[in-house]
PDB file of C-alpha atoms in Angstrom:
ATOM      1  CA  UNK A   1     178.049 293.894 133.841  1.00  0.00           C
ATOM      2  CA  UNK A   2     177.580 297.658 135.358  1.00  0.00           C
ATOM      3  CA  UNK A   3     177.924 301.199 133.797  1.00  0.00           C
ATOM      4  CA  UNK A   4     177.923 303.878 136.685  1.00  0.00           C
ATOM      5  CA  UNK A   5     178.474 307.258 135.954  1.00  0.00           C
ATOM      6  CA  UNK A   6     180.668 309.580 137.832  1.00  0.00           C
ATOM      7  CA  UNK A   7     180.060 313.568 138.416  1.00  0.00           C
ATOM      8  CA  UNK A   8     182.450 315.172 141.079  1.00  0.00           C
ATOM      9  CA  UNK A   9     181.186 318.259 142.353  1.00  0.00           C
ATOM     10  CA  UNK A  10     183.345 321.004 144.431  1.00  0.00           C
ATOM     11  CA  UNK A  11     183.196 322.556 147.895  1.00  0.00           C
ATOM     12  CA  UNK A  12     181.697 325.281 146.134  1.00  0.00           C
ATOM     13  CA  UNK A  13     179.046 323.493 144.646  1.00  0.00           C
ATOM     14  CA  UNK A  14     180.468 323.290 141.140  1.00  0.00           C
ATOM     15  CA  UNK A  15     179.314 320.211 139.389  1.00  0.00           C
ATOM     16  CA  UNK A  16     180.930 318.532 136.540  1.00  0.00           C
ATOM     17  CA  UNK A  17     180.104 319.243 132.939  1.00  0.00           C
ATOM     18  CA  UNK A  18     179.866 315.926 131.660  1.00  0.00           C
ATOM     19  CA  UNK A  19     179.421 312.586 133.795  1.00  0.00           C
ATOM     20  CA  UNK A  20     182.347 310.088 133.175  1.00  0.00           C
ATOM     21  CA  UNK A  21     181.131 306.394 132.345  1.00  0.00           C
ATOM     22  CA  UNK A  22     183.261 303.254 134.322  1.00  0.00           C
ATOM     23  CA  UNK A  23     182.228 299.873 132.906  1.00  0.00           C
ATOM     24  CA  UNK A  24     182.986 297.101 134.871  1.00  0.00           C
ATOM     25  CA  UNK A  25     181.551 293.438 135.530  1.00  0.00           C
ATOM     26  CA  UNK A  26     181.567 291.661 139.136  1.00  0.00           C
ATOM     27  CA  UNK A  27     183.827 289.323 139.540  1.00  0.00           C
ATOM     28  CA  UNK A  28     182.167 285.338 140.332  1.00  0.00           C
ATOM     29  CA  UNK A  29     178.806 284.782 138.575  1.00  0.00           C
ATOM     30  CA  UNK A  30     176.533 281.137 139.160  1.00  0.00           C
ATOM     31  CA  UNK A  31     178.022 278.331 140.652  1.00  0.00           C
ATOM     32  CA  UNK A  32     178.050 274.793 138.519  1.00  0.00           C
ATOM     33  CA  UNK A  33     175.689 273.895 141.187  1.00  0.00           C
ATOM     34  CA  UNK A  34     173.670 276.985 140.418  1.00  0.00           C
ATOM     35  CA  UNK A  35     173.541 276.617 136.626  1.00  0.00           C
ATOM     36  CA  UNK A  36     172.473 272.533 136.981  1.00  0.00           C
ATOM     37  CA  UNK A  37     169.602 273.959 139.383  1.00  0.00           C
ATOM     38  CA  UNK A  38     167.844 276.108 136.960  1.00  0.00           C
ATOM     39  CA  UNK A  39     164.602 277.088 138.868  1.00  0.00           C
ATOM     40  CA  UNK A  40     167.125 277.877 142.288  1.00  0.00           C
ATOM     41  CA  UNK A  41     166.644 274.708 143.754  1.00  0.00           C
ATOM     42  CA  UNK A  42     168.472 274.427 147.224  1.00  0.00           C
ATOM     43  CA  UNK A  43     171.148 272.053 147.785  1.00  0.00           C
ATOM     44  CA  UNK A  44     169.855 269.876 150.610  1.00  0.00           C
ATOM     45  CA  UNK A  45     166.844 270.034 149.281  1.00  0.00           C
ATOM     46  CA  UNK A  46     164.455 267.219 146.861  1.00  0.00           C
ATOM     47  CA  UNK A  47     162.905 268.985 143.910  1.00  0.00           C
ATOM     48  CA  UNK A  48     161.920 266.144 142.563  1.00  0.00           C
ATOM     49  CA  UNK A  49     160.504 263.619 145.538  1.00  0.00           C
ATOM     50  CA  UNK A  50     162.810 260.626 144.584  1.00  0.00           C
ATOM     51  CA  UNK A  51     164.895 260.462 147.947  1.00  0.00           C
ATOM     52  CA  UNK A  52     167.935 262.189 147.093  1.00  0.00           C
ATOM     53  CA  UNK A  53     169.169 265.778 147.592  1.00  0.00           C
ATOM     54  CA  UNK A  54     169.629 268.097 144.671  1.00  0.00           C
ATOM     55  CA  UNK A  55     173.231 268.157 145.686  1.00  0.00           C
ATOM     56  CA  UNK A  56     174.017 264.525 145.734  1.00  0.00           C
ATOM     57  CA  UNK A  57     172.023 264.414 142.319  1.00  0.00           C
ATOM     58  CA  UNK A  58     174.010 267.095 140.935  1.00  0.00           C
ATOM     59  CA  UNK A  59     177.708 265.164 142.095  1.00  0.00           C
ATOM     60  CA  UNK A  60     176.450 261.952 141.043  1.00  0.00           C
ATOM     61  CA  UNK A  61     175.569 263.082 137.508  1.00  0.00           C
ATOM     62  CA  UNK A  62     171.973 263.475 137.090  1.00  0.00           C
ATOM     63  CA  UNK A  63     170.653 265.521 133.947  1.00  0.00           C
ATOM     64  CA  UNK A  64     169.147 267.979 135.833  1.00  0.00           C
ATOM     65  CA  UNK A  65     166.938 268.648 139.222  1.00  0.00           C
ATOM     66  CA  UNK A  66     163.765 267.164 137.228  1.00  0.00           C
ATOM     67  CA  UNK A  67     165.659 263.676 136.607  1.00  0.00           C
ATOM     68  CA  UNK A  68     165.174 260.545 139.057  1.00  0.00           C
ATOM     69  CA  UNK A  69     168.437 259.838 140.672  1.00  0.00           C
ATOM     70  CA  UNK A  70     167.491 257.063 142.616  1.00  0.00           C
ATOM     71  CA  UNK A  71     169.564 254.894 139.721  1.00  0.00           C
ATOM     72  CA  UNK A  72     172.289 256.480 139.978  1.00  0.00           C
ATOM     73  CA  UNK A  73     172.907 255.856 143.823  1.00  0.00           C
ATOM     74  CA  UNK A  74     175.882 253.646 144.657  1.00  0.00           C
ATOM     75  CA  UNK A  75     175.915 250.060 144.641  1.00  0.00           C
ATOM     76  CA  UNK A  76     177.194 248.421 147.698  1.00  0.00           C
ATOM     77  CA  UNK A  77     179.125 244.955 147.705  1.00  0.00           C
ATOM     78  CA  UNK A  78     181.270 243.071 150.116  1.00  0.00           C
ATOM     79  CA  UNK A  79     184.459 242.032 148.131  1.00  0.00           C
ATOM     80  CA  UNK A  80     185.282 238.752 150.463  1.00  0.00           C
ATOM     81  CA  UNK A  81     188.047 239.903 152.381  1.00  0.00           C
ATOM     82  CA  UNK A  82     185.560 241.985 154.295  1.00  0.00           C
ATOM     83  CA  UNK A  83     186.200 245.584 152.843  1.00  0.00           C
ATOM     84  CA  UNK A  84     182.842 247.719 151.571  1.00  0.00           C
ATOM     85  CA  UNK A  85     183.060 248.622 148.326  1.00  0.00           C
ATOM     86  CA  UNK A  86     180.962 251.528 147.391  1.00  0.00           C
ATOM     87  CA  UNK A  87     180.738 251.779 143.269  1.00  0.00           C
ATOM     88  CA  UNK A  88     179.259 254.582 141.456  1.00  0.00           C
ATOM     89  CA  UNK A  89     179.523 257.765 138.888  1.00  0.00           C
ATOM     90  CA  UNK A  90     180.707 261.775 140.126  1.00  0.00           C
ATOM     91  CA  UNK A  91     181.226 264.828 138.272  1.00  0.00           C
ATOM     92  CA  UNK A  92     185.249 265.576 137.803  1.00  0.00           C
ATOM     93  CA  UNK A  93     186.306 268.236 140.959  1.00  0.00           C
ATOM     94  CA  UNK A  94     186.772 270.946 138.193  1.00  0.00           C
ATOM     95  CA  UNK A  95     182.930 270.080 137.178  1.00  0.00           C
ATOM     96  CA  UNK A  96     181.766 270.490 140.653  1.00  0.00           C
ATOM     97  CA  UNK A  97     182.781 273.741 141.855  1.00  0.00           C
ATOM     98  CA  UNK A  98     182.607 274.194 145.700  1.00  0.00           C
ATOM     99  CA  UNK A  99     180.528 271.482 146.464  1.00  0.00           C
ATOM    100  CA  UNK A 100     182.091 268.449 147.807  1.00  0.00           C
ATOM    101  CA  UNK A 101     181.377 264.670 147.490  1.00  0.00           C
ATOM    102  CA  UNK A 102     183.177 262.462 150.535  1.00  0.00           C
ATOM    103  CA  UNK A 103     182.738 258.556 151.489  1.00  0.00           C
ATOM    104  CA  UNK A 104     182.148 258.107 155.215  1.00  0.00           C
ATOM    105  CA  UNK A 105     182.353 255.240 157.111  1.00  0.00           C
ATOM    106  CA  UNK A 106     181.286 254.099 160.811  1.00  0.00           C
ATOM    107  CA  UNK A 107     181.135 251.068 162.672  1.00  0.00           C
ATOM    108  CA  UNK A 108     177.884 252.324 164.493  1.00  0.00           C
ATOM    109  CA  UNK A 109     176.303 254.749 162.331  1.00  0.00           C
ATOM    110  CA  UNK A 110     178.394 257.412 163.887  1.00  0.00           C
ATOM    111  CA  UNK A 111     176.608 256.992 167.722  1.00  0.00           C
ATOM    112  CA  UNK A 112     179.970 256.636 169.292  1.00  0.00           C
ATOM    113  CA  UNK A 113     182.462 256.286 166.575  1.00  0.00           C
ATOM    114  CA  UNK A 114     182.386 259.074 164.518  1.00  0.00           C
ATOM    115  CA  UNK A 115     181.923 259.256 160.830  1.00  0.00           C
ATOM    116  CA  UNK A 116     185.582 259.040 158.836  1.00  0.00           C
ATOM    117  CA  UNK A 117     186.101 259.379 155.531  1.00  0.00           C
ATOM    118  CA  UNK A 118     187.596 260.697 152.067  1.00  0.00           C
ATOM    119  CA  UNK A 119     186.796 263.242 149.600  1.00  0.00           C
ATOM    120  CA  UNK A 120     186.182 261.396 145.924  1.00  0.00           C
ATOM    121  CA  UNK A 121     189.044 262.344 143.910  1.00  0.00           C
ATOM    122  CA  UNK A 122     189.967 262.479 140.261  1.00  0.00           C
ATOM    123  CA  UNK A 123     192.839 259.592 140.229  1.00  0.00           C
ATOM    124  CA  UNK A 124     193.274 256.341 141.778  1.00  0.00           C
ATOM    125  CA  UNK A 125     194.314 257.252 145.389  1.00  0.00           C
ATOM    126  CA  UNK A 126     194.813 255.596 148.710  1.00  0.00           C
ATOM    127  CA  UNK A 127     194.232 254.772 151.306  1.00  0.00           C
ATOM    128  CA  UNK A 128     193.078 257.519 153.138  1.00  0.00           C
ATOM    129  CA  UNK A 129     191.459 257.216 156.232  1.00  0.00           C
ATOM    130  CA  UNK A 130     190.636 253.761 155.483  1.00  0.00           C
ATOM    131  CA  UNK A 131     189.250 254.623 152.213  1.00  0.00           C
ATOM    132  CA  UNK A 132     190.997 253.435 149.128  1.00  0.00           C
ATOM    133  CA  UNK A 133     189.368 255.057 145.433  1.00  0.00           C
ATOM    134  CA  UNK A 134     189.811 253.589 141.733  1.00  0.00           C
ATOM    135  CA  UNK A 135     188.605 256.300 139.042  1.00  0.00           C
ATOM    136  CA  UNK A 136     188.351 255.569 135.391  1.00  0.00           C
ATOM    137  CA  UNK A 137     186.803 258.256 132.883  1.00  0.00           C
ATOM    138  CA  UNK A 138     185.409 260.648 132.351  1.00  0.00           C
ATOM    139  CA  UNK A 139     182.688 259.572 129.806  1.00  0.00           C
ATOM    140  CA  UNK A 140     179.126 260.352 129.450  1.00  0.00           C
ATOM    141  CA  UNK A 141     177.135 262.948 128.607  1.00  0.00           C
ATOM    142  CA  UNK A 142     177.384 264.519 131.152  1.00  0.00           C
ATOM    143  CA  UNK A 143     180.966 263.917 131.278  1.00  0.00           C
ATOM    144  CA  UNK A 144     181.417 262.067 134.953  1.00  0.00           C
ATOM    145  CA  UNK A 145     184.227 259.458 136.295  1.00  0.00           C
ATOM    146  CA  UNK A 146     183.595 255.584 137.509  1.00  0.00           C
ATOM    147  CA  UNK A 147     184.432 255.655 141.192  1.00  0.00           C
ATOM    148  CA  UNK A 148     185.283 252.085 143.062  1.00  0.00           C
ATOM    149  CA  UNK A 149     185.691 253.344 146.720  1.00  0.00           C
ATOM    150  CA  UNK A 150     186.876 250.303 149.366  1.00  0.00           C
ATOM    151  CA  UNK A 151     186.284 250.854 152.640  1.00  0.00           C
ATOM    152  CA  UNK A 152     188.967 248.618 154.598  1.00  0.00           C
ATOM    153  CA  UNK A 153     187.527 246.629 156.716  1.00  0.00           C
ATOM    154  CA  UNK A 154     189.583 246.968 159.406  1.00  0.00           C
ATOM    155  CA  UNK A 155     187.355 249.931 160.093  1.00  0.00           C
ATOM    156  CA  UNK A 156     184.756 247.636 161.553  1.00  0.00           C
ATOM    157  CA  UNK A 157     184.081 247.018 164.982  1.00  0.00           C
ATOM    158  CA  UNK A 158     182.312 244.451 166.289  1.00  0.00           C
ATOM    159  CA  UNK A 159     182.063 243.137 162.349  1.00  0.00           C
ATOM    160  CA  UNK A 160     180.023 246.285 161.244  1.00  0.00           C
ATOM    161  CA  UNK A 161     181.046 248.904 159.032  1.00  0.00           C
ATOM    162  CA  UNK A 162     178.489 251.422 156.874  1.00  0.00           C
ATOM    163  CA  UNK A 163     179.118 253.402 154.456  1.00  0.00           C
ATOM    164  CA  UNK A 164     177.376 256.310 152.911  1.00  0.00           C
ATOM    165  CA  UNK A 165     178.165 259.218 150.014  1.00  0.00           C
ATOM    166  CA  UNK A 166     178.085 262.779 151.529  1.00  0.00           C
ATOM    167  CA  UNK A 167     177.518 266.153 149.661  1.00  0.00           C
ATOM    168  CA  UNK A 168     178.328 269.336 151.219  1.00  0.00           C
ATOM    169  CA  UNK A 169     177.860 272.507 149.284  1.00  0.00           C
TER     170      UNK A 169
END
């Protein structure tokens, strides 16, 4: 929130009598990312040493920038039919603000066949470039969904597929 004061002068070099007050607030304020990172913490960065970026803490769930997120990293299972199913938690989109949480896929670790993927939605949805999500909650404190991502595996080549969670700010 501002106050500025106004005082309009002439050509002549009259000034006002009185200043004139505007009040007025900027429009925007702290991200969701920005409030979870109290002491400014960067998003690709590792406050905390455990492995995983403050952003990809933040999407998955974690408490705050101080709290090991190492446990909440996906699990990773091969359902039988050959699809890679990628299961973990995510703050709802409207929790997240700009930042973004996709599931890539490549058959090479994206040397020569590029990393594909899907942004983690809200609602079952599917598939989308080979992706296919099932989303239950939210529930928790703090309030995140259940996210069951399968990767088709007719995405591999050569038998291979990978998987990974990405966070862009």
């Amino acid at each position: 929130a501002y106050d500025v004061y106004f005082v309009a002068e002439d050509d002549a070099g009259n000034l006002q009598a009185a200043p004139v007050l505007v009040e007025f607030t900027t429009a925007g304020g702290a991200t969701p990312f920005e409030t979870w990172a109290t002491g400014g913490e960067l998003f690709g960065d590792d406050k905390n040493g455990d492995g995983v970026d403050n952003g990809l803490a933040f999407l998955l769930g974690a408490a705050d920038p101080n709290v090991d997120a190492t446990s909440l990293l996906p699990t990773v299972t091969e359902d039988g039919s050959g699809n890679l199913v990628l299961t973990f938690s995510c703050l709802p989109t409207a929790d997240r603000g700009t930042a973004v949480l996709d599931v890539v896929h490549s058959s090479d670790l994206g040397v020569s066949d590029a990393w594909s993927g899907a942004l983690v939605p809200d609602t079952n949805s599917g598939p989308t470039n080979g992706v296919t999500f099932v989303v239950t909650g939210p529930s928790g404190s703090p309030s995140v969904n259940s996210v069951t991502a399968t990767i088709d595996g007719s995405e591999a080549a050569d038998g291979k597929i990978f998987g990974r969670l990405r966070a862009t700010e």
